[in-house]
mmCIF file of C-alpha atoms in Angstrom:
data_model
loop_
_atom_site.group_PDB
_atom_site.id
_atom_site.type_symbol
_atom_site.label_atom_id
_atom_site.label_comp_id
_atom_site.label_asym_id
_atom_site.label_seq_id
_atom_site.Cartn_x
_atom_site.Cartn_y
_atom_site.Cartn_z
ATOM 1 C CA MET A 1 113.707 96.883 98.164
ATOM 2 C CA LEU A 2 115.166 94.414 95.643
ATOM 3 C CA SER A 3 114.354 94.262 91.937
ATOM 4 C CA GLN A 4 115.229 91.559 89.424
ATOM 5 C CA SER A 5 117.705 92.193 86.636
ATOM 6 C CA PRO A 6 117.410 90.591 83.180
ATOM 7 C CA ASP A 7 119.183 87.238 83.001
ATOM 8 C CA GLY A 8 121.225 87.716 79.826
ATOM 9 C CA ASP A 9 124.988 87.394 80.147
ATOM 10 C CA ARG A 10 127.015 89.971 78.264
ATOM 11 C CA ALA A 11 129.014 88.494 75.380
ATOM 12 C CA ALA A 12 128.027 84.973 76.459
ATOM 13 C CA ARG A 13 127.829 82.031 74.100
ATOM 14 C CA GLY A 14 125.288 79.226 74.104
ATOM 15 C CA ARG A 15 126.676 75.974 75.501
ATOM 16 C CA LYS A 16 125.238 73.740 72.774
ATOM 17 C CA THR A 17 125.354 76.053 69.738
ATOM 18 C CA ASN A 18 128.319 78.293 70.638
ATOM 19 C CA ARG A 19 126.287 81.186 69.172
ATOM 20 C CA LYS A 20 126.621 84.593 70.760
ATOM 21 C CA ILE A 21 123.793 85.450 73.171
ATOM 22 C CA PRO A 22 122.695 89.107 72.854
ATOM 23 C CA ALA A 23 123.407 91.360 75.838
ATOM 24 C CA HIS A 24 120.396 92.088 78.056
ATOM 25 C CA TYR A 25 120.770 94.728 80.747
ATOM 26 C CA ILE A 26 118.948 97.527 82.556
ATOM 27 C CA GLN A 27 119.553 100.962 81.009
ATOM 28 C CA LYS A 28 117.579 103.284 83.266
ATOM 29 C CA MET A 29 116.084 103.119 86.759
ATOM 30 C CA VAL A 30 113.726 105.805 88.095
ATOM 31 C CA PHE A 31 113.127 105.971 91.852
ATOM 32 C CA LYS A 32 110.026 107.651 93.289
ATOM 33 C CA LEU A 33 108.805 108.548 96.770
ATOM 34 C CA ASN A 34 105.010 108.850 96.932
ATOM 35 C CA GLY A 35 104.915 109.225 93.144
ATOM 36 C CA GLN A 36 107.491 112.025 93.001
ATOM 37 C CA GLN A 37 110.773 111.298 91.226
ATOM 38 C CA VAL A 38 113.707 111.460 93.646
ATOM 39 C CA ALA A 39 116.562 109.753 91.749
ATOM 40 C CA VAL A 40 117.535 108.357 88.349
ATOM 41 C CA ALA A 41 120.248 105.806 87.564
ATOM 42 C CA ASP A 42 121.460 105.608 83.960
ATOM 43 C CA THR A 43 123.226 102.270 83.686
ATOM 44 C CA GLY A 44 124.663 100.203 80.865
ATOM 45 C CA SER A 45 126.342 96.957 79.933
ATOM 46 C CA GLY A 46 129.193 97.622 82.379
ATOM 47 C CA VAL A 47 126.890 97.148 85.387
ATOM 48 C CA SER A 48 127.000 93.719 87.023
ATOM 49 C CA ARG A 49 124.399 91.074 86.241
ATOM 50 C CA ARG A 50 122.879 91.415 89.721
ATOM 51 C CA PRO A 51 123.489 95.071 90.631
ATOM 52 C CA LEU A 52 122.792 96.521 94.048
ATOM 53 C CA ILE A 53 121.905 100.201 93.749
ATOM 54 C CA ALA A 54 121.306 102.205 96.911
ATOM 55 C CA VAL A 55 119.351 105.448 97.157
ATOM 56 C CA ARG A 56 119.350 107.403 100.415
ATOM 57 C CA LEU A 57 116.142 109.346 101.098
ATOM 58 C CA LYS A 58 115.460 111.952 103.779
ATOM 59 C CA GLY A 59 112.129 112.581 105.457
ATOM 60 C CA VAL A 60 110.606 109.179 104.729
ATOM 61 C CA ARG A 61 107.699 108.368 107.066
ATOM 62 C CA THR A 62 105.604 105.340 107.928
ATOM 63 C CA GLY A 63 103.048 104.785 105.167
ATOM 64 C CA ASP A 64 105.166 106.362 102.413
ATOM 65 C CA THR A 65 105.534 104.408 99.169
ATOM 66 C CA ILE A 66 108.877 103.915 97.447
ATOM 67 C CA SER A 67 108.916 102.634 93.870
ATOM 68 C CA VAL A 68 111.418 101.907 91.120
ATOM 69 C CA ASN A 69 110.697 101.574 87.404
ATOM 70 C CA TRP A 70 113.282 100.332 84.941
ATOM 71 C CA THR A 71 113.760 99.875 81.218
ATOM 72 C CA ASP A 72 116.309 97.690 79.495
ATOM 73 C CA ASN A 73 118.166 97.666 76.195
ATOM 74 C CA MET A 74 115.482 95.443 74.621
ATOM 75 C CA SER A 75 112.659 97.933 75.332
ATOM 76 C CA GLU A 76 111.294 95.797 78.160
ATOM 77 C CA SER A 77 110.359 97.354 81.479
ATOM 78 C CA GLY A 78 109.437 96.466 85.021
ATOM 79 C CA SER A 79 108.708 97.969 88.383
ATOM 80 C CA ALA A 80 108.629 97.264 92.092
ATOM 81 C CA HIS A 81 107.251 99.156 95.071
ATOM 82 C CA THR A 82 107.023 98.909 98.814
ATOM 83 C CA THR A 83 105.262 100.757 101.621
ATOM 84 C CA ILE A 84 107.272 101.817 104.649
ATOM 85 C CA ALA A 85 105.975 100.079 107.771
#
């Protein structure tokens, strides 16, 4: 399952204005299997712009739902989920 990361570059500057663009990054990701929390990733500005985070789960069966919720440093949040086929 892939989730989108915020698009803000860390310590970047605007091309036209040369003003500093505020950092925008995911701070916390919570992974759930069928609604039960199975893993948490506390991240920060040192994580790449397009991170790939893997979580290995045991006992997953067809029909189970895996979800991830995330919050960023600007108090925005998002989520994604998938059902195992």
